[in-house]
Short mmCIF file of C-alpha atoms and ligand atoms in Angstrom, two decimals:
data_model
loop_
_atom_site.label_atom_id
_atom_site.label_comp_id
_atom_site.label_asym_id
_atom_site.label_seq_id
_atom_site.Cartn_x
_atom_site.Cartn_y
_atom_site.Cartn_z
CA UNK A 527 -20.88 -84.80 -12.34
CA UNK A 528 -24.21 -83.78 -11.99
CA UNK A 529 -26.30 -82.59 -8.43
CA UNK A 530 -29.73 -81.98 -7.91
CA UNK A 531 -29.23 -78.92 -5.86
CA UNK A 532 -30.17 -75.75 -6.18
CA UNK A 533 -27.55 -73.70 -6.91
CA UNK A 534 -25.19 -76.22 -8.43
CA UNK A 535 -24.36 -77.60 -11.86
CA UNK A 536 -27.49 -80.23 -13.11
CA UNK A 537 -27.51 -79.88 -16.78
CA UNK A 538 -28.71 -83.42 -18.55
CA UNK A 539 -26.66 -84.34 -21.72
CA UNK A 540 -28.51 -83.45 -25.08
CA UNK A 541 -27.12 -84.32 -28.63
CA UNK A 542 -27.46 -80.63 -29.20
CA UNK A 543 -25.69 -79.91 -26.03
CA UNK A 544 -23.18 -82.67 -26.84
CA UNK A 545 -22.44 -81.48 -30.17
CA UNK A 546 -21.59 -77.54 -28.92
CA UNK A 547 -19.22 -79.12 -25.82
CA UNK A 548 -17.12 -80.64 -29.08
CA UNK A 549 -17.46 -77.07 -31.02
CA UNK A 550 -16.18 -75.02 -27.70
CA UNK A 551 -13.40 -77.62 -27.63
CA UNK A 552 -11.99 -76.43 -30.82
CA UNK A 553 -11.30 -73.10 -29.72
CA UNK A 554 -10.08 -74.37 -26.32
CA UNK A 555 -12.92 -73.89 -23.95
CA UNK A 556 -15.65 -75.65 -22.38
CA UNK A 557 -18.90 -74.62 -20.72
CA UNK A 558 -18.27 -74.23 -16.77
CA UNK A 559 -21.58 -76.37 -15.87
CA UNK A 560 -19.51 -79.66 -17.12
CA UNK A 561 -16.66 -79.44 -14.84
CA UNK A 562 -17.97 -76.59 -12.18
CA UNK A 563 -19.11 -79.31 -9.53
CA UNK A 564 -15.73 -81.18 -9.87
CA UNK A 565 -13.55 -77.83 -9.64
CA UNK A 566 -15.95 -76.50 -6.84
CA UNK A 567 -16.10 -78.86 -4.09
CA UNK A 568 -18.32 -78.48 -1.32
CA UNK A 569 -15.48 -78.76 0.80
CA UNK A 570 -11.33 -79.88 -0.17
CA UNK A 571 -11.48 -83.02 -1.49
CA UNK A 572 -7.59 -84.21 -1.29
CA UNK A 573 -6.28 -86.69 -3.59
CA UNK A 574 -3.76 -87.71 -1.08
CA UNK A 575 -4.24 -90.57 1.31
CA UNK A 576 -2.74 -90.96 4.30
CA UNK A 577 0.64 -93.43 4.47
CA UNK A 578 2.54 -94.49 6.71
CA UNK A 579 6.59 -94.87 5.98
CA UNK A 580 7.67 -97.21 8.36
CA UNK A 581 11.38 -96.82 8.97
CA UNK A 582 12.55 -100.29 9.33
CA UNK A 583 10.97 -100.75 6.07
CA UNK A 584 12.44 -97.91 4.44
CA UNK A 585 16.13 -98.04 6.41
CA UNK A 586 17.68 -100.89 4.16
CA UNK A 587 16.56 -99.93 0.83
CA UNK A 588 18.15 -96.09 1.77
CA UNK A 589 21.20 -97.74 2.60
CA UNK A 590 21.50 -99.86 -0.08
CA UNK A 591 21.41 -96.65 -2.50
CA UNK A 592 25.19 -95.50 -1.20
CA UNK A 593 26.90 -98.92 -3.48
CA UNK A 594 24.30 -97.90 -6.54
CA UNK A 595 25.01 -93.93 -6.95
CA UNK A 596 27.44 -91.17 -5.57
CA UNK A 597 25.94 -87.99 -4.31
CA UNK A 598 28.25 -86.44 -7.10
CA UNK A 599 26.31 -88.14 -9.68
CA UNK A 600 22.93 -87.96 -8.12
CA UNK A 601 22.87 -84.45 -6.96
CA UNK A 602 21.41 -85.81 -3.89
CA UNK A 603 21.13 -88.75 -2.77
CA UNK A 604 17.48 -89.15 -1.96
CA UNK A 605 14.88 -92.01 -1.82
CA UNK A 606 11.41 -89.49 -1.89
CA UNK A 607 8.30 -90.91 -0.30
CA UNK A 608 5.41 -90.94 -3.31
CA UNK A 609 2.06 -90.57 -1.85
CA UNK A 610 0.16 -93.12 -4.18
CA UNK A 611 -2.49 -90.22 -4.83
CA UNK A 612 0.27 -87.53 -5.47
CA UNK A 613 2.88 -89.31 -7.83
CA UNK A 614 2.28 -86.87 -10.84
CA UNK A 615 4.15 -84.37 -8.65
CA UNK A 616 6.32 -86.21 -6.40
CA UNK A 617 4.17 -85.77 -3.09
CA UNK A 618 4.25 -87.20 -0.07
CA UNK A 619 0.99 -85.59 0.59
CA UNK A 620 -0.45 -82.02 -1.16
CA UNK A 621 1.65 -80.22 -2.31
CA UNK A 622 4.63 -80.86 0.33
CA UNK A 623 8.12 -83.15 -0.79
CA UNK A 624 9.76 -85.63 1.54
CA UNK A 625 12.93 -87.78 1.15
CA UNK A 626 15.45 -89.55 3.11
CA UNK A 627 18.61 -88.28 2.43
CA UNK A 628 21.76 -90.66 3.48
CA UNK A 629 25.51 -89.86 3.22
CA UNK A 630 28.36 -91.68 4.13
CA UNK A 631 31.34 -90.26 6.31
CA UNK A 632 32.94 -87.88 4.30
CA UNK A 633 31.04 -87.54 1.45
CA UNK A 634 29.37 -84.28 0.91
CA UNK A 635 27.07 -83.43 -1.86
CA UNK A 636 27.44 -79.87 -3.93
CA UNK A 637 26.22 -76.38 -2.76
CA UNK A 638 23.21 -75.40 -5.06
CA UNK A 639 20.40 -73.05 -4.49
CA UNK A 640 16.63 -73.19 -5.09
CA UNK A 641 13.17 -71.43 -4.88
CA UNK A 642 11.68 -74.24 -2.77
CA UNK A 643 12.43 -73.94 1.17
CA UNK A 644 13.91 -77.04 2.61
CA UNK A 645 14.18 -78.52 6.56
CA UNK A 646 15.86 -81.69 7.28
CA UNK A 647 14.88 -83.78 10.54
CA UNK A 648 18.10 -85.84 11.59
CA UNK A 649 17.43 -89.35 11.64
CA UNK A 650 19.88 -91.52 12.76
CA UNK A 651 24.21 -91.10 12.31
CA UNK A 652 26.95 -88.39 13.84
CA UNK A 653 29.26 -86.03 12.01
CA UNK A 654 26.08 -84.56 9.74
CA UNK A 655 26.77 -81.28 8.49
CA UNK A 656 24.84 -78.82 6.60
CA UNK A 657 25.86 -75.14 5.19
CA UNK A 658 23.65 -72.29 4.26
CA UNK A 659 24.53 -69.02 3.14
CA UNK A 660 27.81 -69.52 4.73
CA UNK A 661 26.68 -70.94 7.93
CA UNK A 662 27.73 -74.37 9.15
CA UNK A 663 26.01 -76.21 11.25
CA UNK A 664 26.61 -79.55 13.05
CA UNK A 665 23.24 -81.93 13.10
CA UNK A 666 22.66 -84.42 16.14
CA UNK A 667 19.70 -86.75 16.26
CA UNK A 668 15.95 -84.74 16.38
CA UNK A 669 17.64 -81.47 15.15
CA UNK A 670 15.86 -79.61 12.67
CA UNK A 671 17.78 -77.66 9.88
CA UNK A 672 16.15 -74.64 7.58
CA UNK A 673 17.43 -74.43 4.10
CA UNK A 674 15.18 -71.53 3.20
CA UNK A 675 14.26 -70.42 -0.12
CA UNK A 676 16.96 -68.73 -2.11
CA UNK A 677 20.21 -69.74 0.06
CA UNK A 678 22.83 -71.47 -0.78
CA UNK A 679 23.08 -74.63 0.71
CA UNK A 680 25.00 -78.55 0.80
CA UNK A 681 25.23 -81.09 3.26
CA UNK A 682 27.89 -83.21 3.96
CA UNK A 683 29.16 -85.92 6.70
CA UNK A 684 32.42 -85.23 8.50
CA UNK A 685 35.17 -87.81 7.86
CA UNK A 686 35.27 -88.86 11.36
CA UNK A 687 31.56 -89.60 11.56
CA UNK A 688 29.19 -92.31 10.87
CA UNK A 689 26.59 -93.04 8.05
CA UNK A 690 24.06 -90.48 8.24
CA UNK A 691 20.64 -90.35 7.03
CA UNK A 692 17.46 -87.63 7.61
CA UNK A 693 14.51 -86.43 6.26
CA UNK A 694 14.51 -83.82 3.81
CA UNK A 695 10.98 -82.00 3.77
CA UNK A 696 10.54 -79.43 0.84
CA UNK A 697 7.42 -77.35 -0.80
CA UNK A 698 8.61 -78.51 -4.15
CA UNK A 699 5.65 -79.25 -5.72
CA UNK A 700 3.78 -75.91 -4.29
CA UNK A 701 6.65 -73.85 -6.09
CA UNK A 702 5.99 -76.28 -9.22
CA UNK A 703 2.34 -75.63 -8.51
CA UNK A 704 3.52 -72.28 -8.54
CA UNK A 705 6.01 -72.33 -11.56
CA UNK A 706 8.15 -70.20 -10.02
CA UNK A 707 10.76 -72.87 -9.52
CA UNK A 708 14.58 -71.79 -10.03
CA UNK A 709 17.29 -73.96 -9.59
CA UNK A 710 21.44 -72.93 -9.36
CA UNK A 711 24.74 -74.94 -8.97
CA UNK A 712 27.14 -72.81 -6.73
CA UNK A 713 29.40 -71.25 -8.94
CA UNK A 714 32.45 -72.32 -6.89
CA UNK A 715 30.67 -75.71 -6.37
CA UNK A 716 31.56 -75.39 -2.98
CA UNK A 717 31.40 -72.87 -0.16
CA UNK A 718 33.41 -70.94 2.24
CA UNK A 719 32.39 -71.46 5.91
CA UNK A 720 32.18 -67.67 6.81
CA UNK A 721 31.12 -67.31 10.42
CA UNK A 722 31.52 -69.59 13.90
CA UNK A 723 30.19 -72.68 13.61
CA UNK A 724 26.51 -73.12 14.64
CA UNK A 725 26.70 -69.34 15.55
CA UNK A 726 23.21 -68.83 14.35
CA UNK A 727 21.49 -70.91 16.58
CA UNK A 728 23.89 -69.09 19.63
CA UNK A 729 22.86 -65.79 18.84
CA UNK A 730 19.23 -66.47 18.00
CA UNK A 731 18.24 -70.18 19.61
CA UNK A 732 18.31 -68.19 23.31
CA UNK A 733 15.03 -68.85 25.32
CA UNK A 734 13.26 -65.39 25.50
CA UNK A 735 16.47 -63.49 24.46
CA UNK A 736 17.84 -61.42 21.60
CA UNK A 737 20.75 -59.61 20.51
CA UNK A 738 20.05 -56.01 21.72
CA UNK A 739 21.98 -55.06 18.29
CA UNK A 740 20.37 -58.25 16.35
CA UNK A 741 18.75 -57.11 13.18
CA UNK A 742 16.95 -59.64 10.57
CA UNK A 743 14.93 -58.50 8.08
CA UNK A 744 14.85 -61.78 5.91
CA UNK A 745 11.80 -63.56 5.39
CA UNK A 746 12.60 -66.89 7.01
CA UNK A 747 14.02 -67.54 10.89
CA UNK A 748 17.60 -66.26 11.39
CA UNK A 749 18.23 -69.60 14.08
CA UNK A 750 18.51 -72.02 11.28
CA UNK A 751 18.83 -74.96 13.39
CA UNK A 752 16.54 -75.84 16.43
CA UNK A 753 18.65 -78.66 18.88
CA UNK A 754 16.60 -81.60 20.09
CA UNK A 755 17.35 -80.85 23.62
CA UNK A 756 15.96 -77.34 24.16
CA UNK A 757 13.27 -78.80 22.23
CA UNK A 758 12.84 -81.52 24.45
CA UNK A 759 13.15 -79.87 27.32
CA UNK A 760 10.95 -76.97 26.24
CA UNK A 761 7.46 -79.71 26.16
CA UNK A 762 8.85 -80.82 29.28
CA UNK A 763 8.58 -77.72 31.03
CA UNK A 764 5.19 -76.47 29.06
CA UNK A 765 3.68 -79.85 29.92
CA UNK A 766 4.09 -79.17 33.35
CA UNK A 767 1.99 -76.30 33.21
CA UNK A 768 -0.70 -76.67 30.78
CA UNK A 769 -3.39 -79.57 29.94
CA UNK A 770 -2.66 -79.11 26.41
CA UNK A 771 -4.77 -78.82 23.42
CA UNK A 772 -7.23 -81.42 22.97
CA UNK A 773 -6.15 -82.48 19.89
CA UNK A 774 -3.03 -82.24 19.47
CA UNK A 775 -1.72 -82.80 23.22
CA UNK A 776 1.32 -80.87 24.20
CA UNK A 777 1.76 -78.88 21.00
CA UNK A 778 4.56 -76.27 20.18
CA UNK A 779 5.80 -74.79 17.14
CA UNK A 780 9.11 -73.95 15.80
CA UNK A 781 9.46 -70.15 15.51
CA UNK A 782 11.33 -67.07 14.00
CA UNK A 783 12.58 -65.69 16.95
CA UNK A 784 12.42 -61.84 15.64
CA UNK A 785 9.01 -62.49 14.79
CA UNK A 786 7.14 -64.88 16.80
CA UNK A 787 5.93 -66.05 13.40
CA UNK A 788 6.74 -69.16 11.39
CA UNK A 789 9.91 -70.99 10.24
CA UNK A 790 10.05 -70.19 6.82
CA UNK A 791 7.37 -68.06 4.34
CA UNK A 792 6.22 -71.27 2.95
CA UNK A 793 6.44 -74.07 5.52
CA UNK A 794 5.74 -74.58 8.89
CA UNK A 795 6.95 -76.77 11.63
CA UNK A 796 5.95 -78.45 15.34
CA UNK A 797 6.98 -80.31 18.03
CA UNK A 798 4.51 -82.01 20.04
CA UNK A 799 4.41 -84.55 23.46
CA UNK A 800 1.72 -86.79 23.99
CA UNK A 801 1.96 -87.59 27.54
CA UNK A 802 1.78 -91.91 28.83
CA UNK A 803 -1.46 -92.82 27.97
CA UNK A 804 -2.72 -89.67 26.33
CA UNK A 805 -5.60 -89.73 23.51
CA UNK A 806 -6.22 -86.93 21.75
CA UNK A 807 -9.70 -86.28 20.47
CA UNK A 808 -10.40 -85.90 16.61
CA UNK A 809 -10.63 -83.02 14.01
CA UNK A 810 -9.88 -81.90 10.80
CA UNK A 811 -8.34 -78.68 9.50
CA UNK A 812 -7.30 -77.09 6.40
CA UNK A 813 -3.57 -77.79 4.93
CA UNK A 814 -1.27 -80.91 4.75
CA UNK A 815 0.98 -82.21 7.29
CA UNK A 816 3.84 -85.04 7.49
CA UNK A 817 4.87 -86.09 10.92
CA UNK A 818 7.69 -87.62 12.44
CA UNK A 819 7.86 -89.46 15.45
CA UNK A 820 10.83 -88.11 17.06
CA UNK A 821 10.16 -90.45 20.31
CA UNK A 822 8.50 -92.98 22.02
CA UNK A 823 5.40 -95.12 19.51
CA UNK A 824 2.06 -94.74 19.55
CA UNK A 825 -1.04 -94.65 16.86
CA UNK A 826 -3.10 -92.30 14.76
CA UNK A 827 -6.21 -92.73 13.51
CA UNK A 828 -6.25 -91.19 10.00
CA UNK A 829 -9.45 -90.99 7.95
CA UNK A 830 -10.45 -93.57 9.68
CA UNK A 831 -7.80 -96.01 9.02
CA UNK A 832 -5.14 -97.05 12.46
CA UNK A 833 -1.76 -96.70 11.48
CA UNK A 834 0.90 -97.32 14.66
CA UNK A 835 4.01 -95.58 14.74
CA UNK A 836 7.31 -96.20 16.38
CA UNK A 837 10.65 -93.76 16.61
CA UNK A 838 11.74 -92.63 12.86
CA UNK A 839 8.09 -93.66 11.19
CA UNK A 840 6.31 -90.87 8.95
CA UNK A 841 3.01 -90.56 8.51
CA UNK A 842 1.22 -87.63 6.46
CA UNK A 843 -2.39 -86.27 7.42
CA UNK A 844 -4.26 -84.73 4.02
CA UNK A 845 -5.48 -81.76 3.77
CA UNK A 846 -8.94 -81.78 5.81
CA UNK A 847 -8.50 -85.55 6.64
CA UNK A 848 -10.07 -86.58 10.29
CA UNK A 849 -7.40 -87.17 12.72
CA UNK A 850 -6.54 -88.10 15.75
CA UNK A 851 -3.18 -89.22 18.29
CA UNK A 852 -2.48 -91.38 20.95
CA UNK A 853 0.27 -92.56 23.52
CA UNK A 854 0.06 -96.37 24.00
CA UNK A 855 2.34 -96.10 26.28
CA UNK A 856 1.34 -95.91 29.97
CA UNK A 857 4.89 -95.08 31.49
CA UNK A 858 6.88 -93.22 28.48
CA UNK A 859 5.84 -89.70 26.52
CA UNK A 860 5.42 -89.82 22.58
CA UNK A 861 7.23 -86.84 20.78
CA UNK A 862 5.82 -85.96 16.85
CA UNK A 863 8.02 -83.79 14.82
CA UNK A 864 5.67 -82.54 11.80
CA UNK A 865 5.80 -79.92 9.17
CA UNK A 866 2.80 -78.22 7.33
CA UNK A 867 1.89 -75.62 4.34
CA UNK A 868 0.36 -73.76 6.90
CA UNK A 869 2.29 -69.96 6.41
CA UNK A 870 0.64 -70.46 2.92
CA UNK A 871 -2.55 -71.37 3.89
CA UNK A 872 -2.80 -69.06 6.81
CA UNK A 873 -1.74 -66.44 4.72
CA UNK A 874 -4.01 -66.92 1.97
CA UNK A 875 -7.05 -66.86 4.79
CA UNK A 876 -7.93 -70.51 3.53
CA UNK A 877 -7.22 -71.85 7.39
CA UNK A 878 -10.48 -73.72 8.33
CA UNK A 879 -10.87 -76.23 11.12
CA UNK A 880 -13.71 -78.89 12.65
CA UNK A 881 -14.12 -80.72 15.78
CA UNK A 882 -15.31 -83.72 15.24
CA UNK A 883 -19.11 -83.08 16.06
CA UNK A 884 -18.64 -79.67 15.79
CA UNK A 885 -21.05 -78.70 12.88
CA UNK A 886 -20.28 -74.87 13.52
CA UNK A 887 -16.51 -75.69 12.94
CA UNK A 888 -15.89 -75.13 9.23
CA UNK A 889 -17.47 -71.24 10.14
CA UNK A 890 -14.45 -70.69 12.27
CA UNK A 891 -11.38 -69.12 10.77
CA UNK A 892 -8.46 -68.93 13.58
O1 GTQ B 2036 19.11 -80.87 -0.50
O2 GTQ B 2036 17.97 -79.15 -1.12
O3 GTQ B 2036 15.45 -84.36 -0.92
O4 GTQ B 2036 16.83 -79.76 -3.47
C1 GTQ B 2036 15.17 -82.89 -2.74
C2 GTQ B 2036 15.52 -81.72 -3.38
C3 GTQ B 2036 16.77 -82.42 -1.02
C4 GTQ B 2036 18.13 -80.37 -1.05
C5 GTQ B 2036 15.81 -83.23 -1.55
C6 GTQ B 2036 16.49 -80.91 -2.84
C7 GTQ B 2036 17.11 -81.25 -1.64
#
């Protein structure tokens, strides 16, 4: 891939040239000029595109999966959503995982551990359940569940509930990207509920308060599950005071509550409300994100291409792909649930961001 610019890689083929490209092979190298404009973008190029997962497409299917395997012989139970530009590492889009998990009442699927963090978004069913590190915690509708990197953790559906099914969103493939990914079976298979239930989100999941005696020095958010309704009613109450960010409307994100900071080291997360009617104007940033739509439908315009969402749809946004939100609705608000790489690629400095129109934008680092 040759340019004619000054500064970049423009070096014709020769037989000569051809010839010593074959000799370098043989000792396993290559000359940077051949491959330095295709390593070096001008700016990320992501091989994802955007998809939309539309969930009374993907609802039967799911269900169907409980009469073809048990979660015991599975592991988990999971159909994963394959970004057609990411299926050599089981994307949904860069280098984040997502599945839809389903259980039936009182099945429950074994305690393992791995390097990848994991969330879960509850989709639809009661009587969810999921343990980590001894923790249990009950999962309604629009809650969102940590698994974080290196816990222990299984989920499981209560007897007296009904069919269950949620989104499991992992880094996965970063940690593959990585190779640093470990994987452990519980030893006991199983494991010991050792505190209150749901006492993490009591003791850390209180609006502006803290333990005085609470101490937390993990990496990763002691309130392991966020509720839908302080959620909800959290954008309620911020929408009434603030016009919002242009692009993303009524935008909050999920938090460590002893830091301020985000969710987990490798994965972020968000809530946000586009009010009846709203439109949010367009830009691109830095780092890959899959949405939810937690409530209400709209539409997003995604590299350029419409996709309209309704309650239960995903939808990812690549990495540096144009994008913009809006509420079709003139009477109801539009809640998105997403997730993001963005502790990595805030804490790697690689955060960039562009108005649409903006030419200065990609100069700005927030
Ligand atoms: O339950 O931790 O969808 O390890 C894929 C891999 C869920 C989990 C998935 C996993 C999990």
């Amino acid at each position: 891939m040759r340019e004619e610019v000054v500064g970049r890689a423009n070096v014709e083929d020769t037989p000569e040239l051809v010839a010593y490209y074959k000799d370098l092979e043989r000792f396993e190298t290559g000359a940077l000029w051949t491959v330095a404009n295709q390593i070096e973008p001008w700016q990320p190029k992501s091989t994802s595109v955007p998809v939309l997962w539309r969930y009374a497409d993907l609802r039967e299917p799911v269900l169907r999966s409980v009469s073809l395997v048990s979660p015991e012989k599975a592991g988990r139970r999971v159909i994963y959503l394959n970004n057609p530009g990411r299926r050599d590492v089981s994307a949904a889009v860069g280098w984040l995982y997502s599945g839809l998990q389903v259980m039936h009442p009182g099945e429950v699927a074994t305690s393992h551990a791995h390097s990848a963090s994991a969330l879960r978004f509850i989709m639809e069913g009661s009587g969810a359940y999921t343990v980590v590190d001894g923790h249990k915690m009950t999962l309604g509708g629009n809650d969102f569940v940590l698994t974080p990197n290196g816990t222990w953790h299984e989920h499981g559906v209560e007897a007296s509930g009904s069919t269950c099914i949620w989104q499991d969103g992992l880094d996965i493939p970063f940690v593959n990207a990585m190779e640093a990914n470990f994987f452990a079976v519980h030893p006991d298979l199983y494991q010991k509920v050792g505190y209150a239930v749901d006492d993490m989100t009591k003791t850390w999941g209180n609006a502006g308060l803290m333990p005085s005696t609470g101490e937390w020095s993990k990496r990763y958010s002691p309130m392991l599950k966020y509720e839908w309704a302080p959620t909800y009613d959290a954008l309620t109450r911020y929408a009434k005071t603030t016009d919002g960010s242009p692009f993303d409307g009524v935008h909050m994100k999920y938090v460590n509550p002893a830091t301020g900071g985000h969710v987990m080291q490798t994965i972020g997360a968000g809530m946000q409300m586009l009010r009846p009617g709203e439109r949010t104007k367009a830009h691109r940033h830095t780092g890959s994100f899959i949405y939810q739509c937690a409530k209400g439908s709209g539409y997003s315009i995604i590299g350029g291409q419409r996709f309209e969402w309704t309650e239960r749809d995903i939808f990812c946004v690549p990495s540096w792909a144009w994008h913009e939100h809006g509420n079709a609705s003139a009477s109801d608000d539009a809640c998105l649930f997403s997730f993001n790489d963005l502790p990595v690629i805030e804490g790697l400095g690689l955060y960039r961001e562009e108005a649409l129109g903006d030419n200065e934008g990609f100069q700005r680092v927030v």
